[in-house]
Structures are given as structure tokens and as C-alpha cells.
Amino acid sequence: MAFTINTNIASLQSQEYLRISSELQQKTINRVTSGLRIISSGDDAAGLAIANGFRSDRSVLTQGVRNANDGLSTLQTIDGGLNNISQLLDRARSLAAQSASGTFTGDRTLLNSEFQSVIDEIDRQAQAIGLDATGLFATKLSVFIGGGRGPTAADQIANGSVAVDLSTSTVDARSLGLKGLQVTGALATDVDDILADTTNTSSTVVPGSTEFFLRGAGFSDDDRVRLSVNLAGVDDAEKLVNAINSAIEQAGGAGTNQSEAFKNANIRATIVTDPQNNRKLVFQSSTAAFQVSGGDRLANALLGNTTADGASTGATLDYVVNGGGNAASTGTAFGSAGNVIVRIQSGSLAAPADLTLAVTTSTTVNDALTSLSSLVAANSALIGAGISVTANSPGSPLTFTSKRGENFEVLAVGDPGNALGLGSAQFTAGTASTSFDVSSITSAAIAASTSGATTQTLGFSIGGGAYVTGSFSLGTGGTVAGLISDLNTFFSQNASLQQAGLVASTAAGGAVSINSNNGTYFRLNVNTSSGSGNLGFGTSAGVTTTASVSTTSATTAATINSGGASTSGPLAFTPIRSGDDDQTITLSIKDASGNQQSLAIALQSDGNGQTARSIDEALNHINDQIQASGSEDLRSIVAVKQRDDDSSGVERIVFLSPLKEFRVSVGDNAGDAGLFASTSTTQGSIVNSTVLPGGANIDISTQATAEAAVGALATAVSQLGRVQAVVGRGQNQFNFAISLAQTQIINLAASESRIRDADLAAEAANLSKAQVLQQAGIAALAQANSAPQAVLSLLQG
């Protein structure tokens, strides 16, 4: 064994053990005084991470419990309001039952006054608890509580939330079926003056009667319902209401699908008193959104559409279309035999009305005008639309008139000399086509000029739109191939012709064929003569204007949509003319269970279908698709048209529904044609519905209306019960969620405690151990430090 002075191994070892025992003592003191096992990350890094996670979850759950308690308090407040509304319904039912009694001899006006105040209070209570149509809580309420588990963060959030769907639980008067939909007309005090106005009475189709047209879900467009109101003995508002309701009964019993839908809409005429104490003629329905228009100036005045405020004369409804040019002079014969087809479209025509005139080389303009007048007068679709023609005389423009105030247009094909003044579009050479629409035209054999180049101006109209013209020449030594090349170059340089897919190619016999490669329909005319030669499309000089020009036409609003209905507002429309302009319109609505119902509707104009050449054709197709839907809620929507007073009376498309809300998604297309989400050229948008003002309360002012109110109130009580069930279920959900969250908080606290908290019994033993070790270590270190002094005894010998 060696003895050293410089290095004292025993002292170093004693110091190390003393350090360890000192740290143990310090750590034990910290644990005892703090009560925690983990003071710093070094004590137990993994355990600290787990404990921190438990603490964080507990913090979230604690706030979640507060959230749930807030939600529970909200539902309890709503529940209190629902109890109030339940009591109000009880009072309303009592009043209605009293008024519905045939033995009641009191004043029903007083009963109705209290009844209306009860309905108003229901609206106020619903608004106060946030469950009116636009209420704060009329939505899907999601309250985050925490404690959810799942593979993703989204799953954890979803599983840690409690959802209470109140989106279909509104309890305002309209939602409970106590407010209907209403079209408001003229003042009752003005009815006698309106009925006596000679301008009004002279405008009627049948003397002694007047006509209204009603449109709604299942009875719109060409299936609209016509009310022929017999005015015999009618000289005041009350008698008028009876006459209108009699016409409604008759129209609802016609035995057709549209009459059945109209009957189910339960539309009635009545007299109501507005908040300003004015008695007015109204049309009401408790279940259906609808539109009313007048069929003559008398009906228009009864709807409140007069020439001026306070006037009794109804605004004029005449919409006049004059030919774009004069008809040929007397005795002028058509240059060639064939068919001349005159097309009238829109004006409530679900599809174009094509009138075919078979002419020969000996047929004169006089003969053609007589035949055209007869065809118009005998066409049932035109009669129903109120469209007539006046063939003034040869040498002057034709005049077409709609008595319903609706836009329409007149087109013609097969009259290359423009003898009728309606346009000079032509068929394939040498044919007598019976079809107005063509996507291919073939010329006759091309005859080159014997003296210089053959030059003609050709015009192309895509889908009935404005003509696009170009000048084409064929020199003395020119070829058909060169003409075809010139045509194709012209097509490629014009956006509308290119979009229509027009292509020129060689046809048999040295002719030219012009086709659309995407099924677009077009028309062609020649509007310059060519002397001795021609390009195969004739030598007559036609016209390049569109087929007709409207003049002296009514553009003021003549339709009224039911107040209280949900509406998309006016949506702009331009005809779809090109085969590449297909557009998809999507309607979305929530059913009574809150499930989303959607319907996609395609608008197009090509060989696969023509559904949007005019606003009325588009409306007819849209409504047909809606009624073919399997969703009852979607079938409640109807598309109608109305004039937009903010845009100079331009006709727009409007969607209506009695349900609270719906959406219209407007698709985009290449040509920006079809439906637009606003009056600007904006497509690819979503339009959310809003509610039109002017809905009607049910009333008990008569025994009949009181009986109807009794039934409506019974339904309202059932509806309120369903809402109360939803709210009660939500309260139970929150109570259960709070209970679970409290249990989770307790268990998380226990789990965290096991990891983080110190075992004081064990730590007290460790403290005693550390104290003994430290005392022993200090004594041992003193001995170790004194050991080198023993070496001195060796040096003293």
C-alpha cells in the first residue's frame, strides 16, 4: 500500500458521496415542502410531459363545462320563451274556436283584434329568444366541451363537441303556419271606380268579365292558371271577392295536374285591413308562394297597377313588335316556291310557335299576309299567350301585339327576298324545309361571274342573334377551295362564330356546306346582289338586321309576387345561342329534418336539347325539372319572370318558395349566356334567398276564416311541440355532457396527481436517510482529510 500526500483518494470519494447525499437531502426537502414529486424536467421528463398533457386536458374540460353551462342556460331561456308561446297559442285557439262557432253573436272584429295581437306577440317572443326566421339561435349550435378522442384533430374537435340543431326549429308566426303569403292589390274603396272605368272595361277579352293569371309551383309558364272572373252584378269590393273566389273554385276543379296543384295551393281572395287601417283587395295562401298578373287593364288596375297614383285606369299591357322592314308592295310575288316559316317565341310560350306558309312563284304578299293572319288567329298557343298580328297592308310593317305585357320576338326563315319584312334568312338551296332550326346549310352550285369577280356579303345569325356579316369574292379563275378557305378564316376571326363551331367544307356538285361542329343552330342570308354570278346562296339582296324591332311597348311591372315568400331576387337572363354554352343551375334547400336537398338543372341550346333560347323556354324547363324532383321541399320552389323597374323594365327570372330559405347556384359558361347571379355579367355565384315583405296573418274575422285558423293552430301546436322536444333534448345533452366532463376532470386530476405529486411518507423516510448520510459523510470526510498527516510520523523518525 502506497502513502501519498498530493492525491487524497479517500477525501475525493468522501466528497462525492457527500455531494450525492446533500443533493438527495435538498431534493427531498423540495418535494416535502412543495408536495410535488416532479420539481423540474430532470426529475422525470417523460412523466412531466404526460402530467402536463393531463393538466392541459383538465383546463380545456373545465372551460368546456363552463361552455356547456352557458349553452344549458341559453336553452333554458329558449325553453321559457317556448312555454310562453305555448300559452299564447292556447289563447289564440280559444279565440278561434269562439269565432268559429255558428252560434256566436258577438263582434268577431273584436275577437280578431285580440287574435292579431296574440300573433304579433308570438313573433316578438320568437325574436326575443332568437328563434325567428333570422334569429341568432336558428342555426346548428355547436358547443365545444373537450375530452373527445379520434385519429385526427378534426375528429377530436367533433367528438368533443355537443351539437344542437335549431335550424329547423323557428317558432315565429310564419314558421308555425300562422302567417301566409299574400299579393296585395287595390284599395277596396277604389274598386267601384275601377270597375266603372270605360278604358278598363274596353280592354277585356270577353265583355263583362276580367282575367287574372296565377303562377306557382306546379302551375306556371304555359300551365299558368287563368281566372275568368264574371263581373255581372259586381259593383263593390265584397262582391268582387266573391266573384274571384268563384273563379278560383272553377279553375281548381278543371281535372288537370296544374289545376290540382293550384287547388292544393289554397289561394283565396279577401279584403284585409292593413296597419294604416286601409282595406285592400288581396290574394292569400297559407302554404304556397305564387305570382298574380292581370290579363287586361281592368285586372291590372285591381292589382294596383294604374296609370298614376290615385288613378282608376289600369296601366296598359300591350307589348308591340313591328317587322324590321316593310312588307313588299301589293301584288308582289315570291321569287321561288318553298316554305316560309315565321317563328314567335317567348311571351309565356313554353316553346316557339312556328307558322309555315307554303308559297309558290305565284303567291303574292297579299296572299301570304292573309294566310299568316289566319295561322296566328287559329294557333291555340298564341291565343293563350294573347298574341295577335295585324297585317296592315302590303308596303307597311307587320304588327304583332301581346295583350299580356310580356316580351316576345318574331323571326322568319325561307324568305330570302324579305317579302314579309321579317328577315331574309334562307334554307339549304333547293329545299322546302319544314324545320326552322338548322345546324347545316348547303349552297347551290357556285356560278362564277362572266365579267369580273363575284362578290357578295353573307350574314350569319347564331341562334337568332344579331347578324355577323362578311364580304366574300370569287374571281373569274377562283376555286371553291379558295372560297371555303376564306369562309373558315372569317369564322376563326369572329368570337361568336368560332364559339358556334362553324366550319365550311366542300359539298357535292361544286357547292359549299357550312356546318356547326357542336350542334349550334344558325341562319344565313345574302344581303347584296351579285350581278351575273353568285356564291351559291342566291342573288337576292336581303337584310342584315335582326328579325324584329319592338316599339311602343309596355315595360312597367305588371306582375306581383306574394309577400312573405322567400325569393332569389331578380336574376338576369340572356338567351343561350351557342352549342358550347351549356349552363348548370343548382337549387338547394333544407328539408324539415335539416337535410340538404339539391337539384342540378342543365340549360342548353344545341342538337341535344333546346331549353334556353328564350326566357320563357328556360322557365318552362326549370319548372318542369323542379316538379320532376323527388323532394317535396324542392317542388315548393317556382321560377317566374318579372320586370325589373331598376333596369328599365327588363324581364328577369325570380325563384320563389314558401319555405324559410334556399339557394341558387349559377354555373359559368364560355359565352356568359343564360342565367346571371345579378344584373351584371356575373356567373359562377351563389344567391341566398331573402324574404319578401308583405306576408299575411291568418285571421278569425269570419266564421270560415276562424275554422281555417282552428286547423292551422292545431298544426302550430304540433310544430311547437317538436321544437320543444329538440330544445329539451339539447338540455339533456348538455347535462349529460357536463356530468361526463366532470368525471373526466376528476380522473385526469387523479392521474396527474399520481405522476406529479410526492409520496410524503416515502419522502419523510428519504429525508431521514439523507440527513444520516450527510452527517456520516461529513465525519468520514474529516477523517479522510486528516489521513495525510500520518505520513509526518515517518519523517520524524
PDB file of C-alpha atoms in Angstrom, residues 7-192:
ATOM      1  CA  THR A   7      -3.627  12.927  -4.001  1.00  0.00           C
ATOM      2  CA  ASN A   8      -6.061  12.018  -1.251  1.00  0.00           C
ATOM      3  CA  ILE A   9      -8.318   9.414  -2.885  1.00  0.00           C
ATOM      4  CA  ALA A  10     -10.324   8.802   0.275  1.00  0.00           C
ATOM      5  CA  SER A  11     -11.117  12.506   0.589  1.00  0.00           C
ATOM      6  CA  LEU A  12     -12.224  12.730  -3.036  1.00  0.00           C
ATOM      7  CA  GLN A  13     -14.519   9.738  -2.652  1.00  0.00           C
ATOM      8  CA  SER A  14     -15.940  11.156   0.561  1.00  0.00           C
ATOM      9  CA  GLN A  15     -16.633  14.489  -1.127  1.00  0.00           C
ATOM     10  CA  GLU A  16     -18.528  12.763  -3.969  1.00  0.00           C
ATOM     11  CA  TYR A  17     -20.677  10.730  -1.638  1.00  0.00           C
ATOM     12  CA  LEU A  18     -21.311  13.792   0.495  1.00  0.00           C
ATOM     13  CA  ARG A  19     -22.432  15.696  -2.633  1.00  0.00           C
ATOM     14  CA  ILE A  20     -24.845  12.913  -3.548  1.00  0.00           C
ATOM     15  CA  SER A  21     -26.323  12.743  -0.073  1.00  0.00           C
ATOM     16  CA  SER A  22     -26.599  16.559   0.019  1.00  0.00           C
ATOM     17  CA  GLU A  23     -28.490  16.573  -3.314  1.00  0.00           C
ATOM     18  CA  LEU A  24     -30.746  13.816  -2.060  1.00  0.00           C
ATOM     19  CA  GLN A  25     -31.451  15.845   1.055  1.00  0.00           C
ATOM     20  CA  GLN A  26     -32.137  19.011  -0.977  1.00  0.00           C
ATOM     21  CA  LYS A  27     -34.413  17.229  -3.446  1.00  0.00           C
ATOM     22  CA  THR A  28     -36.269  15.520  -0.616  1.00  0.00           C
ATOM     23  CA  ILE A  29     -36.731  18.834   1.209  1.00  0.00           C
ATOM     24  CA  ASN A  30     -38.097  20.372  -2.053  1.00  0.00           C
ATOM     25  CA  ARG A  31     -40.557  17.513  -2.506  1.00  0.00           C
ATOM     26  CA  VAL A  32     -41.683  17.640   1.108  1.00  0.00           C
ATOM     27  CA  THR A  33     -42.153  21.400   1.124  1.00  0.00           C
ATOM     28  CA  SER A  34     -43.808  21.574  -2.378  1.00  0.00           C
ATOM     29  CA  GLY A  35     -45.719  18.360  -2.236  1.00  0.00           C
ATOM     30  CA  LEU A  36     -44.557  17.561  -5.779  1.00  0.00           C
ATOM     31  CA  ARG A  37     -42.502  14.642  -6.954  1.00  0.00           C
ATOM     32  CA  ILE A  38     -41.507  16.405 -10.174  1.00  0.00           C
ATOM     33  CA  ILE A  39     -39.925  19.795  -9.465  1.00  0.00           C
ATOM     34  CA  SER A  40     -38.029  20.166 -12.732  1.00  0.00           C
ATOM     35  CA  SER A  41     -37.873  18.363 -16.065  1.00  0.00           C
ATOM     36  CA  GLY A  42     -34.819  16.431 -14.883  1.00  0.00           C
ATOM     37  CA  ASP A  43     -36.792  14.749 -12.132  1.00  0.00           C
ATOM     38  CA  ASP A  44     -38.930  12.792 -14.673  1.00  0.00           C
ATOM     39  CA  ALA A  45     -39.026  14.196 -18.210  1.00  0.00           C
ATOM     40  CA  ALA A  46     -41.442  11.584 -19.586  1.00  0.00           C
ATOM     41  CA  GLY A  47     -43.680  11.758 -16.569  1.00  0.00           C
ATOM     42  CA  LEU A  48     -43.715  15.564 -16.686  1.00  0.00           C
ATOM     43  CA  ALA A  49     -44.848  15.506 -20.354  1.00  0.00           C
ATOM     44  CA  ILE A  50     -47.703  13.128 -19.537  1.00  0.00           C
ATOM     45  CA  ALA A  51     -48.708  15.137 -16.451  1.00  0.00           C
ATOM     46  CA  ASN A  52     -48.686  18.400 -18.431  1.00  0.00           C
ATOM     47  CA  GLY A  53     -50.948  16.781 -21.034  1.00  0.00           C
ATOM     48  CA  PHE A  54     -53.381  15.744 -18.297  1.00  0.00           C
ATOM     49  CA  ARG A  55     -53.298  19.257 -16.833  1.00  0.00           C
ATOM     50  CA  SER A  56     -53.959  20.833 -20.236  1.00  0.00           C
ATOM     51  CA  ASP A  57     -56.874  18.457 -20.920  1.00  0.00           C
ATOM     52  CA  ARG A  58     -58.285  19.265 -17.497  1.00  0.00           C
ATOM     53  CA  SER A  59     -58.044  23.004 -18.258  1.00  0.00           C
ATOM     54  CA  VAL A  60     -59.920  22.504 -21.551  1.00  0.00           C
ATOM     55  CA  LEU A  61     -62.605  20.416 -19.859  1.00  0.00           C
ATOM     56  CA  THR A  62     -63.020  22.962 -17.099  1.00  0.00           C
ATOM     57  CA  GLN A  63     -63.701  25.674 -19.693  1.00  0.00           C
ATOM     58  CA  GLY A  64     -65.859  23.186 -21.589  1.00  0.00           C
ATOM     59  CA  VAL A  65     -68.040  22.713 -18.527  1.00  0.00           C
ATOM     60  CA  ARG A  66     -68.490  26.488 -18.383  1.00  0.00           C
ATOM     61  CA  ASN A  67     -69.366  26.449 -22.106  1.00  0.00           C
ATOM     62  CA  ALA A  68     -71.923  23.688 -21.553  1.00  0.00           C
ATOM     63  CA  ASN A  69     -73.430  25.551 -18.621  1.00  0.00           C
ATOM     64  CA  ASP A  70     -73.732  28.652 -20.826  1.00  0.00           C
ATOM     65  CA  GLY A  71     -75.406  26.548 -23.524  1.00  0.00           C
ATOM     66  CA  LEU A  72     -77.709  24.979 -20.969  1.00  0.00           C
ATOM     67  CA  SER A  73     -78.673  28.430 -19.683  1.00  0.00           C
ATOM     68  CA  THR A  74     -79.405  29.561 -23.252  1.00  0.00           C
ATOM     69  CA  LEU A  75     -81.632  26.559 -23.904  1.00  0.00           C
ATOM     70  CA  GLN A  76     -83.396  27.103 -20.594  1.00  0.00           C
ATOM     71  CA  THR A  77     -84.102  30.714 -21.648  1.00  0.00           C
ATOM     72  CA  ILE A  78     -85.384  29.476 -25.004  1.00  0.00           C
ATOM     73  CA  ASP A  79     -87.481  26.858 -23.228  1.00  0.00           C
ATOM     74  CA  GLY A  80     -89.085  29.573 -21.123  1.00  0.00           C
ATOM     75  CA  GLY A  81     -89.949  31.533 -24.259  1.00  0.00           C
ATOM     76  CA  LEU A  82     -91.421  28.414 -25.863  1.00  0.00           C
ATOM     77  CA  ASN A  83     -93.634  27.914 -22.825  1.00  0.00           C
ATOM     78  CA  ASN A  84     -94.880  31.490 -23.255  1.00  0.00           C
ATOM     79  CA  ILE A  85     -95.587  30.871 -26.942  1.00  0.00           C
ATOM     80  CA  SER A  86     -97.434  27.676 -25.994  1.00  0.00           C
ATOM     81  CA  GLN A  87     -99.705  29.703 -23.725  1.00  0.00           C
ATOM     82  CA  LEU A  88    -100.219  32.290 -26.478  1.00  0.00           C
ATOM     83  CA  LEU A  89    -101.261  29.506 -28.860  1.00  0.00           C
ATOM     84  CA  ASP A  90    -103.730  28.285 -26.248  1.00  0.00           C
ATOM     85  CA  ARG A  91    -105.273  31.753 -26.124  1.00  0.00           C
ATOM     86  CA  ALA A  92    -105.333  32.022 -29.925  1.00  0.00           C
ATOM     87  CA  ARG A  93    -107.058  28.635 -30.208  1.00  0.00           C
ATOM     88  CA  SER A  94    -109.663  29.729 -27.682  1.00  0.00           C
ATOM     89  CA  LEU A  95    -110.403  32.883 -29.675  1.00  0.00           C
ATOM     90  CA  ALA A  96    -110.502  30.972 -32.971  1.00  0.00           C
ATOM     91  CA  ALA A  97    -112.812  28.318 -31.538  1.00  0.00           C
ATOM     92  CA  GLN A  98    -115.137  31.026 -30.234  1.00  0.00           C
ATOM     93  CA  SER A  99    -115.251  32.810 -33.608  1.00  0.00           C
ATOM     94  CA  ALA A 100    -115.720  29.514 -35.483  1.00  0.00           C
ATOM     95  CA  SER A 101    -118.998  28.845 -33.702  1.00  0.00           C
ATOM     96  CA  GLY A 102    -122.079  29.387 -35.806  1.00  0.00           C
ATOM     97  CA  THR A 103    -123.984  30.477 -32.710  1.00  0.00           C
ATOM     98  CA  PHE A 104    -121.567  33.300 -31.881  1.00  0.00           C
ATOM     99  CA  THR A 105    -123.482  36.574 -31.974  1.00  0.00           C
ATOM    100  CA  GLY A 106    -120.802  38.958 -30.738  1.00  0.00           C
ATOM    101  CA  ASP A 107    -118.393  41.137 -32.694  1.00  0.00           C
ATOM    102  CA  ARG A 108    -115.833  38.979 -34.473  1.00  0.00           C
ATOM    103  CA  THR A 109    -113.848  42.130 -35.242  1.00  0.00           C
ATOM    104  CA  LEU A 110    -113.016  42.461 -31.546  1.00  0.00           C
ATOM    105  CA  LEU A 111    -112.037  38.811 -31.358  1.00  0.00           C
ATOM    106  CA  ASN A 112    -109.844  39.201 -34.413  1.00  0.00           C
ATOM    107  CA  SER A 113    -108.184  42.292 -32.965  1.00  0.00           C
ATOM    108  CA  GLU A 114    -107.051  40.351 -29.894  1.00  0.00           C
ATOM    109  CA  PHE A 115    -106.164  37.385 -32.096  1.00  0.00           C
ATOM    110  CA  GLN A 116    -103.855  39.534 -34.229  1.00  0.00           C
ATOM    111  CA  SER A 117    -102.164  40.939 -31.128  1.00  0.00           C
ATOM    112  CA  VAL A 118    -101.522  37.376 -29.958  1.00  0.00           C
ATOM    113  CA  ILE A 119     -99.918  36.536 -33.326  1.00  0.00           C
ATOM    114  CA  ASP A 120     -97.764  39.658 -33.096  1.00  0.00           C
ATOM    115  CA  GLU A 121     -96.687  38.691 -29.575  1.00  0.00           C
ATOM    116  CA  ILE A 122     -95.687  35.242 -30.814  1.00  0.00           C
ATOM    117  CA  ASP A 123     -93.402  36.966 -33.329  1.00  0.00           C
ATOM    118  CA  ARG A 124     -91.952  39.186 -30.596  1.00  0.00           C
ATOM    119  CA  GLN A 125     -91.306  36.270 -28.263  1.00  0.00           C
ATOM    120  CA  ALA A 126     -89.692  34.269 -31.068  1.00  0.00           C
ATOM    121  CA  GLN A 127     -87.428  37.203 -31.878  1.00  0.00           C
ATOM    122  CA  ALA A 128     -86.508  37.659 -28.200  1.00  0.00           C
ATOM    123  CA  ILE A 129     -85.346  34.051 -27.818  1.00  0.00           C
ATOM    124  CA  GLY A 130     -83.550  34.084 -31.176  1.00  0.00           C
ATOM    125  CA  LEU A 131     -85.810  31.579 -32.933  1.00  0.00           C
ATOM    126  CA  ASP A 132     -87.434  33.745 -35.575  1.00  0.00           C
ATOM    127  CA  ALA A 133     -86.600  33.256 -39.262  1.00  0.00           C
ATOM    128  CA  THR A 134     -83.347  35.221 -38.988  1.00  0.00           C
ATOM    129  CA  GLY A 135     -82.774  34.595 -35.281  1.00  0.00           C
ATOM    130  CA  LEU A 136     -79.370  34.270 -33.659  1.00  0.00           C
ATOM    131  CA  PHE A 137     -80.013  30.715 -32.488  1.00  0.00           C
ATOM    132  CA  ALA A 138     -81.965  29.491 -35.526  1.00  0.00           C
ATOM    133  CA  THR A 139     -78.961  27.516 -36.672  1.00  0.00           C
ATOM    134  CA  LYS A 140     -76.890  24.485 -35.745  1.00  0.00           C
ATOM    135  CA  LEU A 141     -75.351  25.284 -32.360  1.00  0.00           C
ATOM    136  CA  SER A 142     -72.064  23.507 -31.681  1.00  0.00           C
ATOM    137  CA  VAL A 143     -70.666  23.840 -28.143  1.00  0.00           C
ATOM    138  CA  PHE A 144     -67.093  22.635 -27.606  1.00  0.00           C
ATOM    139  CA  ILE A 145     -66.591  20.840 -24.293  1.00  0.00           C
ATOM    140  CA  GLY A 146     -63.459  18.780 -24.886  1.00  0.00           C
ATOM    141  CA  GLY A 147     -62.475  15.270 -23.978  1.00  0.00           C
ATOM    142  CA  GLY A 148     -63.012  13.969 -27.498  1.00  0.00           C
ATOM    143  CA  ARG A 149     -60.821  11.281 -29.000  1.00  0.00           C
ATOM    144  CA  GLY A 150     -60.033  10.483 -32.601  1.00  0.00           C
ATOM    145  CA  PRO A 151     -57.255   9.873 -35.114  1.00  0.00           C
ATOM    146  CA  THR A 152     -57.241  13.482 -36.325  1.00  0.00           C
ATOM    147  CA  ALA A 153     -57.598  16.889 -34.748  1.00  0.00           C
ATOM    148  CA  ALA A 154     -60.886  17.378 -36.601  1.00  0.00           C
ATOM    149  CA  ASP A 155     -62.234  14.130 -35.166  1.00  0.00           C
ATOM    150  CA  GLN A 156     -61.187  15.171 -31.671  1.00  0.00           C
ATOM    151  CA  ILE A 157     -62.947  18.516 -32.050  1.00  0.00           C
ATOM    152  CA  ALA A 158     -66.094  16.874 -33.450  1.00  0.00           C
ATOM    153  CA  ASN A 159     -66.184  14.182 -30.753  1.00  0.00           C
ATOM    154  CA  GLY A 160     -65.578  16.760 -28.052  1.00  0.00           C
ATOM    155  CA  SER A 161     -68.484  18.974 -29.116  1.00  0.00           C
ATOM    156  CA  VAL A 162     -72.201  18.836 -28.411  1.00  0.00           C
ATOM    157  CA  ALA A 163     -74.414  19.900 -31.358  1.00  0.00           C
ATOM    158  CA  VAL A 164     -77.993  21.097 -31.035  1.00  0.00           C
ATOM    159  CA  ASP A 165     -79.584  21.755 -34.423  1.00  0.00           C
ATOM    160  CA  LEU A 166     -82.177  24.522 -34.154  1.00  0.00           C
ATOM    161  CA  SER A 167     -82.024  25.481 -37.840  1.00  0.00           C
ATOM    162  CA  THR A 168     -85.485  23.999 -38.455  1.00  0.00           C
ATOM    163  CA  SER A 169     -86.868  24.970 -35.049  1.00  0.00           C
ATOM    164  CA  THR A 170     -88.023  28.528 -35.688  1.00  0.00           C
ATOM    165  CA  VAL A 171     -91.248  29.469 -33.903  1.00  0.00           C
ATOM    166  CA  ASP A 172     -92.234  32.813 -35.387  1.00  0.00           C
ATOM    167  CA  ALA A 173     -95.768  33.052 -36.731  1.00  0.00           C
ATOM    168  CA  ARG A 174     -94.731  32.238 -40.273  1.00  0.00           C
ATOM    169  CA  SER A 175     -92.770  29.133 -39.237  1.00  0.00           C
ATOM    170  CA  LEU A 176     -95.752  27.931 -37.231  1.00  0.00           C
ATOM    171  CA  GLY A 177     -98.049  28.376 -40.232  1.00  0.00           C
ATOM    172  CA  LEU A 178     -99.858  31.355 -38.755  1.00  0.00           C
ATOM    173  CA  LYS A 179     -98.642  33.779 -41.399  1.00  0.00           C
ATOM    174  CA  GLY A 180     -99.412  33.142 -45.017  1.00  0.00           C
ATOM    175  CA  LEU A 181     -98.321  34.585 -48.322  1.00  0.00           C
ATOM    176  CA  GLN A 182    -100.158  37.492 -49.831  1.00  0.00           C
ATOM    177  CA  VAL A 183    -100.461  39.550 -53.004  1.00  0.00           C
ATOM    178  CA  THR A 184    -101.857  42.976 -52.175  1.00  0.00           C
ATOM    179  CA  GLY A 185    -103.959  44.813 -54.725  1.00  0.00           C
ATOM    180  CA  ALA A 186    -106.025  47.976 -54.906  1.00  0.00           C
ATOM    181  CA  LEU A 187    -107.840  49.763 -52.110  1.00  0.00           C
ATOM    182  CA  ALA A 188    -111.310  48.358 -51.546  1.00  0.00           C
ATOM    183  CA  THR A 189    -112.707  51.877 -51.765  1.00  0.00           C
ATOM    184  CA  ASP A 190    -111.327  52.234 -55.313  1.00  0.00           C
ATOM    185  CA  VAL A 191    -112.870  49.028 -56.689  1.00  0.00           C
ATOM    186  CA  ASP A 192    -116.148  50.597 -57.807  1.00  0.00           C
TER     187      ASP A 192
END
